[in-house]
Amino acid sequence: MASASESLNVRNRSLQGLQEFWIKGLLWLSAGFSIAITVVIIVILFGEAIRFFADDSITFAEFFGSTKWTPTVGTTAESKSFGVWPLVCGTLVVTVIAIGIALPLGIVTAIFLSEYAPRKVRAFLKPALEILAGVPTVVYGFFALTFITPQLNWVHQLFFGEEGFAAFNSGAAGIAVGILCLPIITSLTEDALRAVPRSLREAAYGLGSTRFEVATRVVVPAALSGIVSAALLAIARTIGETMIVALAAGSTPNLTVDPRDGVQTMTGFMVQIAGGDFSNFGIEYLSMYAVAAVLFAMTFGLTLLGHRIRVRFREAY
Amino acid sequence: MSVPLERVFILNAERRRELSRSAANRRRFSVAFVVFCSIVAALSLIVLGTLLYDIFAQGTGYIWRSSEGSFGERVSAFFGTWSHFLSSPPRQTASEAGIFPSMFGTIWVCAVCGLVALPLGVATAIYLEEFKPKQTWLRRVHGFVQLNITNLAGVPSVVYGIIGMTIFVSMFQSPGSSQTPVLEFGINGIYDQYESKGLRMLRVPVDSRDAPDTQLVDGMTVYDGQGKALELNLIPVGAPIPQDEELKRRTLVNVAGGPARSRYIDEAWYYVRIPFGRSVLAGGLTLMLVVLPIVIISAQEAIRAVPQALREAALGMGCTPWQVVRKVTLPASIPGIMTGNILAMSRAIGEAAPILMIAGVVYIKSAPGNLMDSFTVMPLQIYNWASDSHREFHDLAASGIIVLLAILLFFNASAVIIRQKFQKNLG
C-alpha cells in the first residue's frame, strides 16, 4: 500500500517535471516573440529601404542631401525627387514647438504636484492629467484643426491686423502635440521628483532655504536624470506622432521653420502614401519604408538614450 | 581654518539688516514661485476643459439647432438624431450619416487584439518576473528581452502599421490578393450575381472563383438573396417588361454579352484566407503589436507588487515554480493585470494611425461579418470626417468623438472600479 502510493507520488513528480518544462518553454516562446517583433521590424524596414536605394535613379547622396521631396510628381522615377530634409524639417518644427511648450509647463506642473500641491488639489489634478493622456490623438488633431488654428489666427489678427496662419499649419499641430506630451512629461518628472528622499529636502529647509530654493537647487538637480529621460521619451513620442500632424499640419513638404505654414512630417508622408491610391510596388511606395527606417532609427535611438540616462545617471540614495 | 571667529558669528548691524532684507526677498520670491506653479498647473485643467467644451458644443450644437418645435419636441428630436447617428452607416450627405459600421469594426478589431495580446503579454510578464534565470548568459538574455520591451513601447504606432501591412495584409507581397487568395477556407458557395428587373439579386452557383461566365437559359433555376429557388425569366432585348411584380423579380434582359454580372462569394462566419488582405484580422493583429509592450509592462508591475513573502511561503510548502505562479502570484495580481489590460485596450480603441495604414481610406457600409471582411474603426471614421473639406462633416466628427470618449470613459471607469474593488492589501 505504502509502496503503491509512493510510486504514484514519484510518477506525479516526473509528470509535474514534464509540465514545468513545457510551461517554461511556452513562457520562453512568448518572451521570444517580443524579440522576434524587433527583428522583423528591423529586417522589413531596412530591407525595403535597401531595395529603395537599389533603384538606379535613387542615390544615398540625394536622399540625405537634396532638399526637394516630390515623390508623387510625374510617373517616372526621373521626374520624382527624393530628398528627405523637408520631411525631417517638418517633423523638427512640430517637435520644437511641442517640446518648447510641454517641457517647461510639464516640469513646473510636476514641481507643483510633488512639492507644493495640497492633497485635495492633487486628487483633482492627477486624474485630469490622466484623462488628458488618455484622449485619442485623432481628437487632438481635430481640436488643432477646428479650435487652435482659428484662435491662432485671431491672435495673429490682433497683433498684425490680418490672418496669417494657413488652414493647415505647423503651429497648431505643434501646440496640440505639446498638449499631448504635457501629461507624459509631468507624470515621468513627478515620479523622478518623488524619488528624491525627504531627508535631502529637510536638510535644505534646516539650513534656511525657502521652498523655491529647495525645489530648484536640491530636488530638481537630484532628479535631473529622470527629467532628461522624460524629455527624451517625450521627444520620441512627438517625432512618431501621426494623427495630429496628418489632420492639422497639412501635406505639403516645405522646407520652412515658419509655424504659420503647412508642412509635411515623416509620419504624415507615410499616412499619405498608405491612404492614397499609389501602386503597391512603385518607387514612392518603397520610399515610405526608407522614411519609416529614418523615423524608427530616430525614435529607437532616443528611447535607448533616455533609458540609458535614467539607469546610468540615477542618483542612488 | 584661518577665518576669524567674529566673521562667522558676529555680524555688524548693517550686514545683519542686509541679510534680513534679502531673506524677506527670498521668502517673497518663493511665495511668488509657488503661486506661479499653481497657475501653470491649473493651465492643464483649463486646456482639458476647453477641449471637452469645444467638442461637446460642436458635436451636439448642430443637432440641437436643427430641431424645431416646443422644448419637449426638440429634446425628443435631439435623441432621435443621436440614435440615427449610432445606427446608420456613413453617407454622402452629412445629415444622414452615422457611425454604426465603425463602432462594430472597433469591437471586432479590439476583440482580436485583446484575445491575442492578453495571453501573450501576461505569459511574457510571468517569464520576466517569475522565472529569472541564474546563469550569467541567460541573465543577459533576460535583461536584453526587458530592454527590448522598453524600446518596443517607444516605437511609433505608424511604424507598427507599416509592419502589419507587410506581414499581415500582403504577407510579404505573396502572389495572391484578397480577390485571388493563395489559400482559403470556409466558403459556402460561389455565385454569379445579376440584378433583376424587379431590383432583386439573382444568383447562379459556379464552380470556382475563376470559372467562366454562366450561360443563362430561359427557365433555368436561380436563387434569390435568401437562397430561395426561382425559375429564371430571360427575355430578349426590346421585349416588353412584365408588369406582374412576381414575374418582374425573376426577369433578366438578355442584352448582347449577357446581363451585367458580378461574382458573389458566400463566406461562412469562420472564413479565412491567405493573404489576410485589408481585413479585421490584419487590423487586430497589428493593434496587438502596438499594445503588447504596454500589456507586458503593466502586467509586470502587477506581478512585482505581490509580496515576496507569499512566494516564499508557497515554495517552502513544496510548490514547484509554476505552482507558485498558478496558485499564488497570478490570483494575487489578477486585479492589477486586468486594470493594466483595460487601459491598454482603451489605447487600442483610440489608435488610428496603424489602422489607417491597414484599412486605408475606405467607405464601409456594414459591420464586418467575419475575420476577413474589410472594416473601419471609429477613430478612422472621425479622421475621414475631420479631413473632409465640408464643415458639416466636422460637426459629425465631433459627434463621433463624443461617442468615442464615452466608450473610453466607460473602459477607464471599469478599470478604476476593478482596482478599487478587487485590490487586496497583501503587504
PDB file of C-alpha atoms in Angstrom, chain A residues 59-184:
ATOM      1  CA  THR A  59      21.190  57.706 -54.554  1.00  0.00           C
ATOM      2  CA  PHE A  60      22.102  57.949 -50.917  1.00  0.00           C
ATOM      3  CA  ALA A  61      23.502  61.421 -51.548  1.00  0.00           C
ATOM      4  CA  GLU A  62      20.206  62.608 -52.998  1.00  0.00           C
ATOM      5  CA  PHE A  63      18.151  61.170 -50.142  1.00  0.00           C
ATOM      6  CA  PHE A  64      20.224  62.808 -47.422  1.00  0.00           C
ATOM      7  CA  GLY A  65      21.495  65.779 -49.436  1.00  0.00           C
ATOM      8  CA  SER A  66      18.686  67.135 -51.588  1.00  0.00           C
ATOM      9  CA  THR A  67      16.051  69.460 -50.191  1.00  0.00           C
ATOM     10  CA  LYS A  68      13.311  68.562 -52.665  1.00  0.00           C
ATOM     11  CA  TRP A  69      10.716  65.949 -51.779  1.00  0.00           C
ATOM     12  CA  THR A  70       8.327  65.324 -54.680  1.00  0.00           C
ATOM     13  CA  PRO A  71       7.713  61.571 -54.732  1.00  0.00           C
ATOM     14  CA  THR A  72       4.232  61.821 -56.201  1.00  0.00           C
ATOM     15  CA  VAL A  73       5.034  64.156 -59.097  1.00  0.00           C
ATOM     16  CA  GLY A  74       5.002  62.575 -62.534  1.00  0.00           C
ATOM     17  CA  THR A  75       5.057  58.888 -63.314  1.00  0.00           C
ATOM     18  CA  THR A  76       8.677  58.022 -63.944  1.00  0.00           C
ATOM     19  CA  ALA A  77      11.368  57.732 -61.291  1.00  0.00           C
ATOM     20  CA  GLU A  78      13.305  60.519 -63.053  1.00  0.00           C
ATOM     21  CA  SER A  79      10.577  63.139 -62.538  1.00  0.00           C
ATOM     22  CA  LYS A  80      10.383  62.443 -58.818  1.00  0.00           C
ATOM     23  CA  SER A  81      12.773  63.858 -56.289  1.00  0.00           C
ATOM     24  CA  PHE A  82      13.622  62.144 -53.029  1.00  0.00           C
ATOM     25  CA  GLY A  83      15.405  64.495 -50.615  1.00  0.00           C
ATOM     26  CA  VAL A  84      14.221  63.691 -47.137  1.00  0.00           C
ATOM     27  CA  TRP A  85      15.101  67.050 -45.499  1.00  0.00           C
ATOM     28  CA  PRO A  86      11.722  68.788 -45.963  1.00  0.00           C
ATOM     29  CA  LEU A  87      10.051  65.912 -44.101  1.00  0.00           C
ATOM     30  CA  VAL A  88      12.686  65.882 -41.350  1.00  0.00           C
ATOM     31  CA  CYS A  89      12.409  69.667 -41.108  1.00  0.00           C
ATOM     32  CA  GLY A  90       8.617  69.472 -40.797  1.00  0.00           C
ATOM     33  CA  THR A  91       8.955  66.895 -38.053  1.00  0.00           C
ATOM     34  CA  LEU A  92      11.547  69.003 -36.229  1.00  0.00           C
ATOM     35  CA  VAL A  93       9.460  72.200 -36.391  1.00  0.00           C
ATOM     36  CA  VAL A  94       6.474  70.405 -34.861  1.00  0.00           C
ATOM     37  CA  THR A  95       8.747  68.756 -32.275  1.00  0.00           C
ATOM     38  CA  VAL A  96      10.440  72.013 -31.249  1.00  0.00           C
ATOM     39  CA  ILE A  97       7.092  73.781 -30.802  1.00  0.00           C
ATOM     40  CA  ALA A  98       5.598  70.852 -28.896  1.00  0.00           C
ATOM     41  CA  ILE A  99       8.569  70.316 -26.587  1.00  0.00           C
ATOM     42  CA  GLY A 100       9.035  74.080 -26.161  1.00  0.00           C
ATOM     43  CA  ILE A 101       5.526  74.174 -24.725  1.00  0.00           C
ATOM     44  CA  ALA A 102       5.326  70.845 -22.934  1.00  0.00           C
ATOM     45  CA  LEU A 103       8.741  70.723 -21.270  1.00  0.00           C
ATOM     46  CA  PRO A 104       8.629  73.953 -19.174  1.00  0.00           C
ATOM     47  CA  LEU A 105       4.920  73.580 -18.394  1.00  0.00           C
ATOM     48  CA  GLY A 106       5.333  69.896 -17.582  1.00  0.00           C
ATOM     49  CA  ILE A 107       8.291  70.418 -15.262  1.00  0.00           C
ATOM     50  CA  VAL A 108       6.614  73.287 -13.409  1.00  0.00           C
ATOM     51  CA  THR A 109       3.393  71.267 -13.067  1.00  0.00           C
ATOM     52  CA  ALA A 110       5.392  68.312 -11.777  1.00  0.00           C
ATOM     53  CA  ILE A 111       7.174  70.522  -9.212  1.00  0.00           C
ATOM     54  CA  PHE A 112       3.797  71.808  -8.079  1.00  0.00           C
ATOM     55  CA  LEU A 113       2.345  68.297  -7.823  1.00  0.00           C
ATOM     56  CA  SER A 114       5.246  66.774  -5.945  1.00  0.00           C
ATOM     57  CA  GLU A 115       6.339  69.712  -3.736  1.00  0.00           C
ATOM     58  CA  TYR A 116       3.508  72.145  -3.110  1.00  0.00           C
ATOM     59  CA  ALA A 117       0.089  70.752  -4.003  1.00  0.00           C
ATOM     60  CA  PRO A 118      -2.253  70.111  -1.070  1.00  0.00           C
ATOM     61  CA  ARG A 119      -3.673  66.599  -1.120  1.00  0.00           C
ATOM     62  CA  LYS A 120      -7.102  67.756  -2.290  1.00  0.00           C
ATOM     63  CA  VAL A 121      -5.737  69.690  -5.261  1.00  0.00           C
ATOM     64  CA  ARG A 122      -3.570  66.716  -6.174  1.00  0.00           C
ATOM     65  CA  ALA A 123      -6.543  64.371  -6.047  1.00  0.00           C
ATOM     66  CA  PHE A 124      -8.197  66.654  -8.598  1.00  0.00           C
ATOM     67  CA  LEU A 125      -5.246  67.415 -10.838  1.00  0.00           C
ATOM     68  CA  LYS A 126      -3.822  63.902 -11.238  1.00  0.00           C
ATOM     69  CA  PRO A 127      -6.983  62.369 -12.769  1.00  0.00           C
ATOM     70  CA  ALA A 128      -7.331  65.409 -15.039  1.00  0.00           C
ATOM     71  CA  LEU A 129      -3.830  64.802 -16.367  1.00  0.00           C
ATOM     72  CA  GLU A 130      -4.612  61.107 -16.781  1.00  0.00           C
ATOM     73  CA  ILE A 131      -7.670  61.986 -18.836  1.00  0.00           C
ATOM     74  CA  LEU A 132      -5.564  64.322 -20.995  1.00  0.00           C
ATOM     75  CA  ALA A 133      -3.103  61.466 -21.527  1.00  0.00           C
ATOM     76  CA  GLY A 134      -5.893  59.071 -22.466  1.00  0.00           C
ATOM     77  CA  VAL A 135      -7.584  61.243 -25.095  1.00  0.00           C
ATOM     78  CA  PRO A 136      -7.033  59.652 -28.546  1.00  0.00           C
ATOM     79  CA  THR A 137      -4.637  61.583 -30.757  1.00  0.00           C
ATOM     80  CA  VAL A 138      -7.201  61.940 -33.531  1.00  0.00           C
ATOM     81  CA  VAL A 139      -9.218  64.059 -31.092  1.00  0.00           C
ATOM     82  CA  TYR A 140      -6.252  66.373 -30.561  1.00  0.00           C
ATOM     83  CA  GLY A 141      -5.866  66.580 -34.329  1.00  0.00           C
ATOM     84  CA  PHE A 142      -9.483  67.617 -34.677  1.00  0.00           C
ATOM     85  CA  PHE A 143      -9.033  70.119 -31.838  1.00  0.00           C
ATOM     86  CA  ALA A 144      -5.954  71.608 -33.545  1.00  0.00           C
ATOM     87  CA  LEU A 145      -7.772  71.919 -36.853  1.00  0.00           C
ATOM     88  CA  THR A 146     -11.065  73.364 -35.654  1.00  0.00           C
ATOM     89  CA  PHE A 147     -10.095  75.252 -32.490  1.00  0.00           C
ATOM     90  CA  ILE A 148      -6.382  76.059 -32.189  1.00  0.00           C
ATOM     91  CA  THR A 149      -5.878  77.297 -35.762  1.00  0.00           C
ATOM     92  CA  PRO A 150      -8.810  79.784 -35.606  1.00  0.00           C
ATOM     93  CA  GLN A 151      -7.590  81.002 -32.202  1.00  0.00           C
ATOM     94  CA  LEU A 152      -4.051  81.446 -33.527  1.00  0.00           C
ATOM     95  CA  ASN A 153      -5.465  83.436 -36.429  1.00  0.00           C
ATOM     96  CA  TRP A 154      -7.431  85.595 -34.006  1.00  0.00           C
ATOM     97  CA  VAL A 155      -4.247  86.355 -32.063  1.00  0.00           C
ATOM     98  CA  HIS A 156      -2.362  86.992 -35.291  1.00  0.00           C
ATOM     99  CA  GLN A 157      -5.040  89.448 -36.397  1.00  0.00           C
ATOM    100  CA  LEU A 158      -4.800  91.197 -33.045  1.00  0.00           C
ATOM    101  CA  PHE A 159      -1.074  91.809 -33.492  1.00  0.00           C
ATOM    102  CA  PHE A 160      -0.600  92.118 -37.262  1.00  0.00           C
ATOM    103  CA  GLY A 161      -4.057  93.127 -38.447  1.00  0.00           C
ATOM    104  CA  GLU A 162      -4.530  90.124 -40.731  1.00  0.00           C
ATOM    105  CA  GLU A 163      -4.949  86.397 -40.514  1.00  0.00           C
ATOM    106  CA  GLY A 164      -1.575  84.784 -41.106  1.00  0.00           C
ATOM    107  CA  PHE A 165      -1.991  81.095 -40.320  1.00  0.00           C
ATOM    108  CA  ALA A 166      -2.810  78.769 -43.193  1.00  0.00           C
ATOM    109  CA  ALA A 167      -5.689  76.313 -42.741  1.00  0.00           C
ATOM    110  CA  PHE A 168      -3.050  73.656 -42.178  1.00  0.00           C
ATOM    111  CA  ASN A 169      -0.036  74.870 -40.220  1.00  0.00           C
ATOM    112  CA  SER A 170       2.751  73.500 -38.100  1.00  0.00           C
ATOM    113  CA  GLY A 171       1.993  75.920 -35.239  1.00  0.00           C
ATOM    114  CA  ALA A 172      -1.409  74.492 -34.328  1.00  0.00           C
ATOM    115  CA  ALA A 173      -0.154  70.930 -34.815  1.00  0.00           C
ATOM    116  CA  GLY A 174       2.837  71.665 -32.568  1.00  0.00           C
ATOM    117  CA  ILE A 175       0.624  73.105 -29.830  1.00  0.00           C
ATOM    118  CA  ALA A 176      -1.688  70.090 -29.966  1.00  0.00           C
ATOM    119  CA  VAL A 177       1.247  67.673 -29.815  1.00  0.00           C
ATOM    120  CA  GLY A 178       2.537  69.744 -26.877  1.00  0.00           C
ATOM    121  CA  ILE A 179      -0.768  69.240 -25.052  1.00  0.00           C
ATOM    122  CA  LEU A 180      -0.435  65.526 -25.752  1.00  0.00           C
ATOM    123  CA  CYS A 181       3.117  65.461 -24.326  1.00  0.00           C
ATOM    124  CA  LEU A 182       2.318  67.551 -21.250  1.00  0.00           C
ATOM    125  CA  PRO A 183       0.869  64.695 -19.148  1.00  0.00           C
ATOM    126  CA  ILE A 184       3.688  62.344 -20.233  1.00  0.00           C
TER     127      ILE A 184
END
